[in-house]
Amino acid sequence: MRYLLLLIWSLNLFAAQALEIKAPDSLESIFQQDQFHYYRGDEIKMVLAGETEFATLFRDRTSAMAKGIVILMPDWQLPANNYYGLDSLRKTLNQYGWVSYAMNIPDPIAFYQQEIKADNTLFHAPDAERLDTDALNAYQLQLMSRFKAVYQTALGHPGFIIVIAQGATSTLLVDYFAKTPEEEVDALIFLSSYLPDRAKNELLNQNFAKVKPPVLDIFSTADSSLVKETLSQRKIIATREHKLNYRQRELFNSQTSPQQQARLTKEIYGFLTKSGL
């Protein structure tokens, strides 16, 4: 009997241990481990935002004349050195006098309010998923906290300050700068701006005309419908609100192709030159 009880106890213990599943590492921690592995120590600078320390990829200018600082912010679920244009820009802009800080951003949390299921009794498609407003606002606070920390670091360098942001990150940045923040930047450049919620996407597009700095809104033929469907709306709003320093530019070819990235740099350089930067 004693051996039977011991056997049952051992089996229960084994089952309990088997049920202990370790949570997967966050995307940010994986990206950061890769960056520490592949980059030199002086290319990685740790920045403190509140109680959270995160990595940024730093590169100094390589030209004789200093222009200023560019802060680069990736899209959700992408690293600071992603191949959709950001890694190329953080290097090539150094040749034009810009010091670059490419920052890692927090992992997206579970934004969606509920799972949307098709109703077979309906003759139309089910409603699209909707982002939870409270969760989105909480995430934006985390994101802007990191941006403010990098901005304070950037103030240690002379010159202008510009921000380049990708995807959903750029849309949240527009919303922030439409409210007249304390941080002053000289230009905002957005790459394939969108938010994965059509209703909020259209609502936040109203803010593009409220942003004071010059805005370059870049998109590609390879972008998703979420990016493309509101481009005309943003252009109309900018015209109606007399946002004269708003520009749209379309790129062709794959976002990861060297030709596309070379043209991306030229478009940004031309825009900054015309803006007096």
Short mmCIF file of the C-alpha atoms (twelve columns), coordinates in Angstrom:
data_MODEL
# 
_entry.id   MODEL 
# 
loop_
_atom_site.group_PDB 
_atom_site.id 
_atom_site.type_symbol 
_atom_site.label_atom_id 
_atom_site.label_alt_id 
_atom_site.label_comp_id 
_atom_site.label_asym_id 
_atom_site.label_seq_id 
_atom_site.Cartn_x 
_atom_site.Cartn_y 
_atom_site.Cartn_z 
_atom_site.pdbx_PDB_model_num 
ATOM 1   C CA . MET A 1   0.000   0.000  0.000   1 
ATOM 2   C CA . ARG A 2   2.835   2.332  0.909   1 
ATOM 3   C CA . TYR A 3   4.524   1.726  -2.450  1 
ATOM 4   C CA . LEU A 4   1.244   2.347  -4.258  1 
ATOM 5   C CA . LEU A 5   0.809   5.697  -2.519  1 
ATOM 6   C CA . LEU A 6   4.415   6.589  -3.332  1 
ATOM 7   C CA . LEU A 7   3.811   5.703  -6.973  1 
ATOM 8   C CA . ILE A 8   0.644   7.813  -7.120  1 
ATOM 9   C CA . TRP A 9   2.470   10.747 -5.505  1 
ATOM 10  C CA . SER A 10  5.333   10.445 -8.002  1 
ATOM 11  C CA . LEU A 11  2.917   10.378 -10.935 1 
ATOM 12  C CA . ASN A 12  1.092   13.454 -9.637  1 
ATOM 13  C CA . LEU A 13  4.387   15.271 -9.177  1 
ATOM 14  C CA . PHE A 14  5.476   14.354 -12.698 1 
ATOM 15  C CA . ALA A 15  2.135   15.528 -14.118 1 
ATOM 16  C CA . ALA A 16  2.374   18.850 -12.251 1 
ATOM 17  C CA . GLN A 17  5.885   19.449 -13.590 1 
ATOM 18  C CA . ALA A 18  4.757   18.580 -17.097 1 
ATOM 19  C CA . LEU A 19  2.002   21.184 -16.862 1 
ATOM 20  C CA . GLU A 20  4.467   23.921 -15.960 1 
ATOM 21  C CA . ILE A 21  4.901   25.646 -19.313 1 
ATOM 22  C CA . LYS A 22  7.348   28.484 -19.491 1 
ATOM 23  C CA . ALA A 23  6.049   31.630 -21.128 1 
ATOM 24  C CA . PRO A 24  7.836   32.461 -24.387 1 
ATOM 25  C CA . ASP A 25  10.381  35.257 -24.432 1 
ATOM 26  C CA . SER A 26  9.081   38.625 -25.566 1 
ATOM 27  C CA . LEU A 27  9.867   39.723 -29.101 1 
ATOM 28  C CA . GLU A 28  11.722  42.723 -27.754 1 
ATOM 29  C CA . SER A 29  14.036  40.557 -25.641 1 
ATOM 30  C CA . ILE A 30  14.754  38.318 -28.655 1 
ATOM 31  C CA . PHE A 31  15.521  41.327 -30.852 1 
ATOM 32  C CA . GLN A 32  17.713  42.805 -28.135 1 
ATOM 33  C CA . GLN A 33  19.684  39.563 -27.694 1 
ATOM 34  C CA . ASP A 34  20.367  39.484 -31.429 1 
ATOM 35  C CA . GLN A 35  21.525  43.079 -31.388 1 
ATOM 36  C CA . PHE A 36  23.919  42.480 -28.495 1 
ATOM 37  C CA . HIS A 37  25.265  39.465 -30.367 1 
ATOM 38  C CA . TYR A 38  25.828  41.077 -33.776 1 
ATOM 39  C CA . TYR A 39  26.684  44.719 -33.010 1 
ATOM 40  C CA . ARG A 40  29.650  46.359 -31.350 1 
ATOM 41  C CA . GLY A 41  29.253  47.607 -27.812 1 
ATOM 42  C CA . ASP A 42  29.489  51.278 -28.789 1 
ATOM 43  C CA . GLU A 43  26.633  50.862 -31.297 1 
ATOM 44  C CA . ILE A 44  24.174  49.882 -28.563 1 
ATOM 45  C CA . LYS A 45  23.100  52.468 -26.020 1 
ATOM 46  C CA . MET A 46  20.771  51.603 -23.160 1 
ATOM 47  C CA . VAL A 47  18.145  54.246 -22.390 1 
ATOM 48  C CA . LEU A 48  16.010  54.442 -19.247 1 
ATOM 49  C CA . ALA A 49  12.300  55.301 -19.547 1 
ATOM 50  C CA . GLY A 50  10.867  55.391 -16.032 1 
ATOM 51  C CA . GLU A 51  11.833  52.016 -14.583 1 
ATOM 52  C CA . THR A 52  12.243  50.323 -17.983 1 
ATOM 53  C CA . GLU A 53  15.646  50.117 -19.638 1 
ATOM 54  C CA . PHE A 54  15.688  49.395 -23.360 1 
ATOM 55  C CA . ALA A 55  18.242  49.238 -26.155 1 
ATOM 56  C CA . THR A 56  18.741  51.737 -28.963 1 
ATOM 57  C CA . LEU A 57  21.061  51.388 -31.946 1 
ATOM 58  C CA . PHE A 58  23.315  54.422 -32.189 1 
ATOM 59  C CA . ARG A 59  25.361  55.575 -35.156 1 
ATOM 60  C CA . ASP A 60  27.305  58.821 -35.380 1 
ATOM 61  C CA . ARG A 61  27.413  60.987 -38.492 1 
ATOM 62  C CA . THR A 62  30.126  60.267 -41.044 1 
ATOM 63  C CA . SER A 63  30.039  63.656 -42.821 1 
ATOM 64  C CA . ALA A 64  32.059  66.738 -41.918 1 
ATOM 65  C CA . MET A 65  28.962  68.878 -41.366 1 
ATOM 66  C CA . ALA A 66  26.483  68.086 -38.600 1 
ATOM 67  C CA . LYS A 67  22.782  68.279 -39.470 1 
ATOM 68  C CA . GLY A 68  21.196  66.890 -36.339 1 
ATOM 69  C CA . ILE A 69  19.570  63.770 -34.940 1 
ATOM 70  C CA . VAL A 70  17.128  61.299 -36.432 1 
ATOM 71  C CA . ILE A 71  15.039  59.085 -34.140 1 
ATOM 72  C CA . LEU A 72  13.778  55.923 -35.848 1 
ATOM 73  C CA . MET A 73  10.798  53.965 -34.513 1 
ATOM 74  C CA . PRO A 74  9.842   50.556 -35.988 1 
ATOM 75  C CA . ASP A 75  6.394   49.116 -36.597 1 
ATOM 76  C CA . TRP A 76  4.799   46.688 -34.124 1 
ATOM 77  C CA . GLN A 77  6.565   43.330 -33.929 1 
ATOM 78  C CA . LEU A 78  9.605   44.585 -35.850 1 
ATOM 79  C CA . PRO A 79  13.123  45.251 -34.525 1 
ATOM 80  C CA . ALA A 80  14.876  48.601 -34.646 1 
ATOM 81  C CA . ASN A 81  17.134  47.254 -37.408 1 
ATOM 82  C CA . ASN A 82  14.425  45.754 -39.640 1 
ATOM 83  C CA . TYR A 83  14.956  45.424 -43.378 1 
ATOM 84  C CA . TYR A 84  11.804  47.322 -44.375 1 
ATOM 85  C CA . GLY A 85  13.815  50.512 -44.701 1 
ATOM 86  C CA . LEU A 86  14.745  51.358 -41.125 1 
ATOM 87  C CA . ASP A 87  18.124  49.601 -41.001 1 
ATOM 88  C CA . SER A 88  19.117  51.210 -44.289 1 
ATOM 89  C CA . LEU A 89  18.046  54.693 -43.154 1 
ATOM 90  C CA . ARG A 90  19.834  54.556 -39.817 1 
ATOM 91  C CA . LYS A 91  23.082  54.006 -41.768 1 
ATOM 92  C CA . THR A 92  22.707  56.051 -44.958 1 
ATOM 93  C CA . LEU A 93  21.486  59.211 -43.227 1 
ATOM 94  C CA . ASN A 94  24.814  59.314 -41.339 1 
ATOM 95  C CA . GLN A 95  26.406  60.275 -44.662 1 
ATOM 96  C CA . TYR A 96  24.244  63.425 -44.789 1 
ATOM 97  C CA . GLY A 97  25.207  64.615 -41.308 1 
ATOM 98  C CA . TRP A 98  22.548  62.913 -39.183 1 
ATOM 99  C CA . VAL A 99  23.234  61.064 -35.918 1 
ATOM 100 C CA . SER A 100 20.807  58.146 -35.705 1 
ATOM 101 C CA . TYR A 101 19.040  56.509 -32.775 1 
ATOM 102 C CA . ALA A 102 16.932  53.472 -33.757 1 
ATOM 103 C CA . MET A 103 14.863  52.432 -30.755 1 
ATOM 104 C CA . ASN A 104 13.281  49.138 -29.770 1 
ATOM 105 C CA . ILE A 105 9.595   49.399 -28.851 1 
ATOM 106 C CA . PRO A 106 7.400   47.389 -26.444 1 
ATOM 107 C CA . ASP A 107 5.672   44.218 -27.578 1 
ATOM 108 C CA . PRO A 108 2.073   44.801 -28.661 1 
ATOM 109 C CA . ILE A 109 -0.404  43.517 -26.100 1 
ATOM 110 C CA . ALA A 110 -3.747  41.823 -26.757 1 
ATOM 111 C CA . PHE A 111 -5.558  44.752 -28.326 1 
ATOM 112 C CA . TYR A 112 -8.651  43.087 -29.727 1 
ATOM 113 C CA . GLN A 113 -11.832 43.290 -27.689 1 
ATOM 114 C CA . GLN A 114 -13.220 39.943 -28.740 1 
ATOM 115 C CA . GLU A 115 -12.980 37.310 -31.396 1 
ATOM 116 C CA . ILE A 116 -15.231 38.148 -34.325 1 
ATOM 117 C CA . LYS A 117 -17.037 35.115 -35.736 1 
ATOM 118 C CA . ALA A 118 -18.964 34.865 -38.982 1 
ATOM 119 C CA . ASP A 119 -22.734 34.583 -38.748 1 
ATOM 120 C CA . ASN A 120 -24.031 32.149 -41.364 1 
ATOM 121 C CA . THR A 121 -27.490 33.737 -41.200 1 
ATOM 122 C CA . LEU A 122 -26.160 37.045 -42.532 1 
ATOM 123 C CA . PHE A 123 -25.701 37.920 -46.176 1 
ATOM 124 C CA . HIS A 124 -22.667 40.108 -45.532 1 
ATOM 125 C CA . ALA A 125 -19.220 39.633 -44.035 1 
ATOM 126 C CA . PRO A 126 -18.791 39.886 -40.248 1 
ATOM 127 C CA . ASP A 127 -17.530 43.085 -38.705 1 
ATOM 128 C CA . ALA A 128 -13.772 43.582 -38.695 1 
ATOM 129 C CA . GLU A 129 -11.826 43.230 -35.483 1 
ATOM 130 C CA . ARG A 130 -11.641 46.319 -33.323 1 
ATOM 131 C CA . LEU A 131 -8.800  47.476 -31.119 1 
ATOM 132 C CA . ASP A 132 -9.579  47.905 -27.454 1 
ATOM 133 C CA . THR A 133 -9.351  51.640 -26.755 1 
ATOM 134 C CA . ASP A 134 -8.066  51.336 -23.185 1 
ATOM 135 C CA . ALA A 135 -5.378  48.832 -24.148 1 
ATOM 136 C CA . LEU A 136 -4.334  50.981 -27.103 1 
ATOM 137 C CA . ASN A 137 -4.070  54.075 -24.892 1 
ATOM 138 C CA . ALA A 138 -1.999  52.158 -22.350 1 
ATOM 139 C CA . TYR A 139 0.331   50.960 -25.088 1 
ATOM 140 C CA . GLN A 140 0.660   54.488 -26.475 1 
ATOM 141 C CA . LEU A 141 1.737   55.719 -23.031 1 
ATOM 142 C CA . GLN A 142 4.498   53.085 -22.946 1 
ATOM 143 C CA . LEU A 143 5.594   53.959 -26.473 1 
ATOM 144 C CA . MET A 144 5.663   57.712 -25.868 1 
ATOM 145 C CA . SER A 145 7.518   57.219 -22.591 1 
ATOM 146 C CA . ARG A 146 10.324  55.578 -24.557 1 
ATOM 147 C CA . PHE A 147 10.202  58.251 -27.242 1 
ATOM 148 C CA . LYS A 148 10.563  60.985 -24.606 1 
ATOM 149 C CA . ALA A 149 13.579  59.208 -23.109 1 
ATOM 150 C CA . VAL A 150 15.308  58.944 -26.496 1 
ATOM 151 C CA . TYR A 151 14.364  62.563 -27.245 1 
ATOM 152 C CA . GLN A 152 16.104  63.716 -24.058 1 
ATOM 153 C CA . THR A 153 19.181  61.733 -25.102 1 
ATOM 154 C CA . ALA A 154 19.040  63.362 -28.547 1 
ATOM 155 C CA . LEU A 155 19.117  66.832 -26.984 1 
ATOM 156 C CA . GLY A 156 22.746  66.128 -26.082 1 
ATOM 157 C CA . HIS A 157 23.637  66.515 -29.774 1 
ATOM 158 C CA . PRO A 158 23.570  69.759 -31.767 1 
ATOM 159 C CA . GLY A 159 21.271  70.398 -34.707 1 
ATOM 160 C CA . PHE A 160 17.740  69.589 -35.834 1 
ATOM 161 C CA . ILE A 161 15.666  66.673 -34.573 1 
ATOM 162 C CA . ILE A 162 13.575  64.588 -36.978 1 
ATOM 163 C CA . VAL A 163 11.542  61.443 -36.348 1 
ATOM 164 C CA . ILE A 164 10.982  58.545 -38.767 1 
ATOM 165 C CA . ALA A 165 8.283   56.060 -37.737 1 
ATOM 166 C CA . GLN A 166 6.847   52.941 -39.365 1 
ATOM 167 C CA . GLY A 167 3.360   51.514 -39.624 1 
ATOM 168 C CA . ALA A 168 1.083   51.558 -36.586 1 
ATOM 169 C CA . THR A 169 3.779   53.266 -34.524 1 
ATOM 170 C CA . SER A 170 3.633   56.281 -36.844 1 
ATOM 171 C CA . THR A 171 -0.151  56.577 -36.447 1 
ATOM 172 C CA . LEU A 172 0.178   56.664 -32.643 1 
ATOM 173 C CA . LEU A 173 2.958   59.239 -33.009 1 
ATOM 174 C CA . VAL A 174 0.695   61.454 -35.137 1 
ATOM 175 C CA . ASP A 175 -1.977  61.262 -32.449 1 
ATOM 176 C CA . TYR A 176 0.586   62.332 -29.853 1 
ATOM 177 C CA . PHE A 177 1.996   65.269 -31.840 1 
ATOM 178 C CA . ALA A 178 -1.470  66.523 -32.763 1 
ATOM 179 C CA . LYS A 179 -1.948  67.437 -29.083 1 
ATOM 180 C CA . THR A 180 0.924   69.979 -28.923 1 
ATOM 181 C CA . PRO A 181 3.446   68.012 -26.831 1 
ATOM 182 C CA . GLU A 182 6.423   69.456 -24.974 1 
ATOM 183 C CA . GLU A 183 8.885   67.858 -27.392 1 
ATOM 184 C CA . GLU A 184 9.690   69.973 -30.444 1 
ATOM 185 C CA . VAL A 185 10.800  68.229 -33.620 1 
ATOM 186 C CA . ASP A 186 11.655  69.760 -36.980 1 
ATOM 187 C CA . ALA A 187 10.112  67.119 -39.253 1 
ATOM 188 C CA . LEU A 188 8.059   63.931 -39.083 1 
ATOM 189 C CA . ILE A 189 8.442   61.170 -41.669 1 
ATOM 190 C CA . PHE A 190 6.003   58.267 -41.757 1 
ATOM 191 C CA . LEU A 191 6.513   54.977 -43.567 1 
ATOM 192 C CA . SER A 192 3.390   52.997 -44.543 1 
ATOM 193 C CA . SER A 193 1.280   54.543 -41.802 1 
ATOM 194 C CA . TYR A 194 -1.761  52.564 -40.655 1 
ATOM 195 C CA . LEU A 195 -3.628  51.168 -37.675 1 
ATOM 196 C CA . PRO A 196 -5.173  47.656 -37.821 1 
ATOM 197 C CA . ASP A 197 -8.646  48.987 -37.070 1 
ATOM 198 C CA . ARG A 198 -10.494 50.719 -39.908 1 
ATOM 199 C CA . ALA A 199 -12.658 52.907 -37.673 1 
ATOM 200 C CA . LYS A 200 -9.719  54.130 -35.566 1 
ATOM 201 C CA . ASN A 201 -7.581  54.411 -38.691 1 
ATOM 202 C CA . GLU A 202 -9.999  56.920 -40.214 1 
ATOM 203 C CA . LEU A 203 -10.399 58.787 -36.920 1 
ATOM 204 C CA . LEU A 204 -6.659  59.172 -36.322 1 
ATOM 205 C CA . ASN A 205 -6.098  60.279 -39.917 1 
ATOM 206 C CA . GLN A 206 -7.834  63.524 -38.970 1 
ATOM 207 C CA . ASN A 207 -4.757  64.319 -36.859 1 
ATOM 208 C CA . PHE A 208 -2.282  64.480 -39.758 1 
ATOM 209 C CA . ALA A 209 -3.343  68.052 -40.545 1 
ATOM 210 C CA . LYS A 210 -3.037  69.099 -36.878 1 
ATOM 211 C CA . VAL A 211 0.668   68.263 -36.632 1 
ATOM 212 C CA . LYS A 212 2.798   71.424 -36.742 1 
ATOM 213 C CA . PRO A 213 6.139   70.129 -38.148 1 
ATOM 214 C CA . PRO A 214 6.513   69.299 -41.868 1 
ATOM 215 C CA . VAL A 215 5.194   65.807 -42.654 1 
ATOM 216 C CA . LEU A 216 6.395   63.380 -45.319 1 
ATOM 217 C CA . ASP A 217 3.910   60.521 -45.760 1 
ATOM 218 C CA . ILE A 218 5.575   57.685 -47.703 1 
ATOM 219 C CA . PHE A 219 3.807   54.573 -48.950 1 
ATOM 220 C CA . SER A 220 4.561   51.725 -51.339 1 
ATOM 221 C CA . THR A 221 2.700   49.822 -54.040 1 
ATOM 222 C CA . ALA A 222 3.393   46.683 -51.969 1 
ATOM 223 C CA . ASP A 223 1.566   48.053 -48.906 1 
ATOM 224 C CA . SER A 224 -1.617  46.492 -47.552 1 
ATOM 225 C CA . SER A 225 -5.095  47.864 -48.147 1 
ATOM 226 C CA . LEU A 226 -5.106  49.261 -44.597 1 
ATOM 227 C CA . VAL A 227 -2.290  51.601 -45.621 1 
ATOM 228 C CA . LYS A 228 -3.646  52.568 -49.030 1 
ATOM 229 C CA . GLU A 229 -7.330  53.080 -48.303 1 
ATOM 230 C CA . THR A 230 -6.835  56.216 -46.184 1 
ATOM 231 C CA . LEU A 231 -4.110  57.938 -48.223 1 
ATOM 232 C CA . SER A 232 -6.551  59.998 -50.268 1 
ATOM 233 C CA . GLN A 233 -8.429  60.923 -47.085 1 
ATOM 234 C CA . ARG A 234 -5.234  62.250 -45.469 1 
ATOM 235 C CA . LYS A 235 -4.369  64.276 -48.556 1 
ATOM 236 C CA . ILE A 236 -7.843  65.828 -48.735 1 
ATOM 237 C CA . ILE A 237 -7.768  66.719 -45.034 1 
ATOM 238 C CA . ALA A 238 -4.310  68.299 -45.371 1 
ATOM 239 C CA . THR A 239 -5.505  70.407 -48.321 1 
ATOM 240 C CA . ARG A 240 -8.710  71.437 -46.584 1 
ATOM 241 C CA . GLU A 241 -6.872  72.424 -43.390 1 
ATOM 242 C CA . HIS A 242 -4.127  74.319 -45.330 1 
ATOM 243 C CA . LYS A 243 -1.409  71.952 -44.147 1 
ATOM 244 C CA . LEU A 244 1.017   73.253 -46.782 1 
ATOM 245 C CA . ASN A 245 4.030   71.334 -45.459 1 
ATOM 246 C CA . TYR A 246 2.384   67.916 -45.927 1 
ATOM 247 C CA . ARG A 247 3.736   65.705 -48.720 1 
ATOM 248 C CA . GLN A 248 2.903   62.229 -49.981 1 
ATOM 249 C CA . ARG A 249 5.319   60.080 -51.939 1 
ATOM 250 C CA . GLU A 250 4.789   56.652 -53.473 1 
ATOM 251 C CA . LEU A 251 7.582   54.125 -53.792 1 
ATOM 252 C CA . PHE A 252 7.610   51.155 -56.136 1 
ATOM 253 C CA . ASN A 253 9.090   47.669 -55.886 1 
ATOM 254 C CA . SER A 254 9.571   45.564 -52.755 1 
ATOM 255 C CA . GLN A 255 10.244  47.371 -49.480 1 
ATOM 256 C CA . THR A 256 13.294  45.188 -48.884 1 
ATOM 257 C CA . SER A 257 14.957  45.787 -52.268 1 
ATOM 258 C CA . PRO A 258 18.166  47.884 -52.339 1 
ATOM 259 C CA . GLN A 259 16.708  50.048 -55.144 1 
ATOM 260 C CA . GLN A 260 13.632  50.855 -53.076 1 
ATOM 261 C CA . GLN A 261 15.712  51.718 -50.028 1 
ATOM 262 C CA . ALA A 262 18.058  53.919 -52.057 1 
ATOM 263 C CA . ARG A 263 15.082  55.856 -53.422 1 
ATOM 264 C CA . LEU A 264 13.604  56.077 -49.923 1 
ATOM 265 C CA . THR A 265 16.763  57.818 -48.738 1 
ATOM 266 C CA . LYS A 266 16.653  60.227 -51.712 1 
ATOM 267 C CA . GLU A 267 13.001  61.083 -51.090 1 
ATOM 268 C CA . ILE A 268 13.736  61.859 -47.445 1 
ATOM 269 C CA . TYR A 269 16.865  63.846 -48.295 1 
ATOM 270 C CA . GLY A 270 14.949  65.912 -50.876 1 
ATOM 271 C CA . PHE A 271 12.104  66.572 -48.438 1 
ATOM 272 C CA . LEU A 272 14.476  67.659 -45.657 1 
ATOM 273 C CA . THR A 273 16.406  69.917 -48.040 1 
ATOM 274 C CA . LYS A 274 13.208  71.591 -49.254 1 
ATOM 275 C CA . SER A 275 12.137  72.044 -45.629 1 
ATOM 276 C CA . GLY A 276 15.405  73.844 -44.894 1 
ATOM 277 C CA . LEU A 277 16.872  71.055 -42.778 1 
# 
